[in-house]
Amino acid sequence: MKKCLHIIFAVFLTVGALTRCASQSDLALRNPSPEQNNVVAQGGETTISQPVTSTTGASSLTVSTHASAAYEKLIAYKTESYGEQSIADFNATLAPTSDELTELLAAVADVSGTISHDDENYDFLDTTIRFSSQELYCEHMEEEFTLFVPMSKQSGLCDYLDEAGEPVYEFNCFVEFNVAYSINNPKLVSVAERDKVLLTYKEEMQNYLNGLSETEITDGDVKTMLIDKSAELADSLSTEDMKLSPCEIYLIEINDGAEEVIQ
């Protein structure tokens, strides 16, 4: 069973990472040269991941029947008072058994690759369901809870577009990190409280990066600055029932037009 969950969760994470990083991958193509774009890549059969067909461009997707069924399965958990439920009760409703956890992760993997940001249930699926399904998987595997955070800062809009017709920026900074957290008493933490804490952490880290100047990012120790800020946020957002840790950064990519630095 654990091997099966590993495979499904790998698909889940891969699809989720591709969804979250789709815009970042596009932006990595946007070097400030209209003649040439430099691309920097980051580093078993399954029926879980469904192919997605583009119809009118990258942002327009044709949703498979399988993904549609998964979508209906997941939004059924969006009750009127789901945010008031405790993490313990809500997560237990999602997957009370190992077999149901396997089905849940498969459904999340299906939906993650097809749902539009404009969908009325996007926040519920991409925030609440994603957080809870990751927690359930980590509990099953006896691993710590982890929040994945991708960030970017761009400036210096150029007067031309890239090959995909998207804006090009002279300065680009991409950061990816993980944040370990624990919910010590899931009976006393509501779904809404958990979601708010994790989203606030992500938003405040992005705001901090946005507030740094290009010089501070290129010439300073931006990794240390981000870790220090994350420690400050972890301290201010943690409660007796939910604890956050400073971030663990594993990628910093900076392109200021003259050179590219990957840390």
C-alpha positions as a printed Julia matrix, in Angstrom:
263×3 Matrix{Float64}:
   0.0    0.0     0.0
   2.79   2.44    0.84
   4.43   1.78   -2.52
   1.15   2.55   -4.27
   0.77   5.77   -2.29
   4.33   6.75   -3.18
   3.53   6.44   -6.88
   0.28   8.38   -6.63
   1.78  11.11   -4.48
   4.69  11.42   -6.91
   2.18  12.03   -9.69
   0.3   14.45   -7.43
   3.44  16.45   -6.66
   4.64  16.41  -10.25
   1.35  17.68  -11.63
   1.08  20.23   -8.85
   4.61  21.47   -9.43
   3.98  21.74  -13.15
   0.78  23.67  -12.51
   2.37  26.06  -10.03
   5.52  26.5   -12.05
   3.95  26.8   -15.49
   4.2   30.58  -15.4
   7.71  30.38  -13.96
   8.8   28.08  -16.78
   7.41  30.57  -19.26
   9.2   33.41  -17.53
  12.48  31.54  -17.59
  12.29  31.91  -21.35
  12.03  35.67  -21.11
  15.62  36.84  -21.21
  16.05  40.42  -22.43
  17.22  39.52  -25.92
  14.66  39.55  -28.71
  16.98  37.47  -30.89
  17.63  34.6   -28.49
  15.98  33.12  -25.43
  18.01  31.08  -22.93
  16.13  28.37  -21.11
  17.17  27.13  -17.67
  15.7   23.8   -16.68
  15.17  22.85  -13.05
  16.06  19.98  -11.77
   5.72   2.27  -14.6
   2.45   2.85  -16.24
  -0.17   4.86  -14.4
  -3.78   5.68  -15.14
  -3.92   8.46  -12.6
  -2.49  11.31  -14.63
  -4.76  12.3   -17.49
  -3.52  13.98  -20.66
  -4.47  17.61  -21.07
  -5.13  19.01  -24.51
  -4.63  22.66  -25.33
  -7.47  24.19  -27.33
  -6.84  27.92  -27.61
  -3.47  28.25  -25.9
  -1.63  27.25  -22.76
  -4.28  28.69  -20.47
  -7.2   26.89  -22.13
  -7.56  23.23  -21.2
  -9.87  20.42  -22.21
 -10.84  18.51  -19.06
 -11.05  14.71  -19.4
 -14.06  12.75  -18.2
 -11.89  11.14  -15.52
 -10.73  14.53  -14.25
 -14.31  15.78  -14.24
 -15.37  12.86  -12.04
 -12.45  13.57   -9.7
 -13.49  17.24   -9.59
 -17.03  16.33   -8.51
 -15.65  13.95   -5.89
 -13.48  16.66   -4.31
 -15.91  19.58   -4.33
 -18.43  17.38   -2.52
 -16.3   18.04    0.59
 -16.9   21.79    0.24
 -19.78  21.99    2.69
 -21.17  25.26    3.94
 -19.25  25.0     7.22
 -16.13  23.1     6.13
 -13.86  25.94    7.28
 -15.19  25.66   10.81
 -14.41  21.94   11.04
 -11.34  20.88   12.94
  -8.39  19.57   10.93
  -8.9   16.2    12.63
 -12.54  15.92   11.57
 -12.13  17.31    8.05
  -9.1   15.17    7.2
 -10.8   12.07    8.61
 -13.78  12.77    6.34
 -11.51  12.95    3.29
  -9.79   9.62    3.81
 -10.71   7.47    6.82
  -8.85   4.45    5.39
  -5.67   3.79    3.41
  -7.66   2.74    0.33
  -9.64   5.97    0.44
  -6.41   7.94    0.8
  -5.17   6.31   -2.4
  -8.4    7.36   -4.15
  -8.15  10.89   -2.73
  -4.58  11.41   -3.94
  -5.51  10.07   -7.36
  -8.42  12.51   -7.58
  -6.22  15.44   -6.51
  -3.62  14.49   -9.12
  -6.3   14.4   -11.82
  -7.8   17.77  -10.9
  -4.5   19.59  -10.29
  -3.53  19.38  -13.95
  -6.82  20.66  -15.32
  -8.45  23.17  -13.0
  -8.45  26.81  -14.06
  -7.54  29.7   -11.76
 -10.89  31.21  -12.73
 -12.82  28.23  -11.38
 -15.06  29.17   -8.45
 -13.69  26.22   -6.48
 -10.03  26.84   -7.29
  -9.1   28.17   -3.84
 -10.81  25.29   -2.07
  -9.11  22.68   -4.26
  -5.67  24.3    -4.51
  -5.51  25.35   -0.86
  -7.73  23.33    1.48
  -7.76  20.02   -0.39
  -4.07  20.26   -1.29
  -2.99  21.01    2.29
  -5.17  18.28    3.78
  -4.23  15.61    1.24
  -0.53  16.33    1.8
  -1.03  16.1     5.56
  -2.86  12.79    5.25
  -0.12  11.37    3.04
   2.61  12.56    5.42
   0.79  11.07    8.4
   0.47   7.75    6.6
   4.16   7.77    5.69
   5.12   9.03    9.17
   6.76  12.14    7.75
   6.58  15.77    8.84
   4.14  18.16    7.19
   5.76  20.33    4.52
   4.58  23.43    2.66
   6.1   24.04   -0.78
   6.51  27.72   -1.71
   7.6   29.07   -5.12
   8.22  32.85   -5.39
   9.4   35.3    -8.01
  10.3   38.96   -8.42
  10.54  40.66  -11.81
  11.19  44.22  -12.94
  12.27  46.21  -15.97
   9.52  45.47  -18.46
  10.94  45.32  -21.98
   9.26  46.77  -25.06
   9.02  43.42  -26.82
   7.45  40.02  -26.15
   8.9   36.54  -26.05
   8.11  33.81  -28.58
   4.91  32.97  -26.71
   3.75  36.59  -26.83
   4.36  37.15  -23.13
   6.1   40.14  -21.47
   9.89  40.05  -21.06
  11.63  41.43  -17.97
  15.22  42.58  -17.59
  15.43  41.29  -14.02
  14.13  37.92  -12.8
  14.54  36.24   -9.44
  12.98  32.83   -8.72
  13.01  31.16   -5.3
  11.7   27.78   -4.16
  11.66  26.48   -0.61
   9.93  24.12    1.81
   8.51  24.92    5.22
   8.05  22.21    7.83
   5.09  22.59   10.16
   3.23  20.58   12.75
  -0.33  20.6    14.06
   0.03  19.49   17.63
  -3.67  19.38   18.4
  -5.7   18.92   15.2
  -8.92  18.89   17.22
  -8.34  22.51   18.22
  -7.22  23.92   14.85
  -9.91  24.65   12.28
  -9.5   24.23    8.54
  -9.88  27.99    8.07
  -7.21  28.72   10.7
  -4.74  26.29    9.14
  -5.33  27.65    5.65
  -4.98  31.26    6.81
  -1.68  30.61    8.61
  -0.06  28.82    5.66
  -1.34  31.3     3.07
  -0.2   34.24    5.22
   3.26  32.69    5.46
   3.44  32.37    1.67
   2.05  35.86    1.01
   4.32  37.59    3.52
   7.41  35.86    2.11
   6.43  36.99   -1.39
   5.82  40.54   -0.12
   9.26  40.54    1.49
  10.93  39.44   -1.73
   9.0   42.09   -3.65
  10.29  44.72   -1.21
  13.95  43.89   -1.79
  15.79  45.99   -4.36
  17.6   44.4    -7.29
  20.91  45.39   -5.7
  19.99  43.74   -2.4
  19.14  40.55   -4.26
  22.19  40.45   -6.54
  24.84  41.85   -4.18
  23.55  40.83   -0.78
  23.1   37.45    0.9
  19.5   37.03   -0.22
  19.34  33.44    1.0
  20.15  34.48    4.56
  17.73  37.4     4.37
  14.9   35.12    3.28
  15.66  32.53    5.94
  15.74  35.23    8.63
  12.41  36.6     7.43
  10.88  33.12    7.4
  12.07  32.55   10.98
  10.4   35.81   12.0
   7.15  34.77   10.33
   7.3   31.26   11.77
   7.61  32.75   15.25
   4.77  35.24   14.8
   2.35  32.82   13.14
   2.95  29.78   15.33
   0.54  29.0    18.14
   0.46  26.43   20.89
  -1.49  24.11   18.59
   0.29  24.78   15.27
   4.03  25.34   14.86
   5.93  26.51   11.78
   9.66  26.3    11.09
  12.01  28.6     9.16
  12.16  27.8     5.47
  14.61  25.46    3.78
  15.62  27.05    0.47
  16.73  24.72   -2.3
  16.65  27.04   -5.32
  17.51  30.69   -5.96
  17.76  31.65   -9.62
  18.7   35.21  -10.56
  18.9   36.68  -14.05
  19.58  40.41  -14.3
  20.26  40.52  -18.03
  24.02  40.44  -17.68
  24.49  37.14  -15.91
  22.54  34.29  -14.46
  23.15  32.88  -11.01
  21.66  29.66   -9.68
  22.22  28.92   -5.98
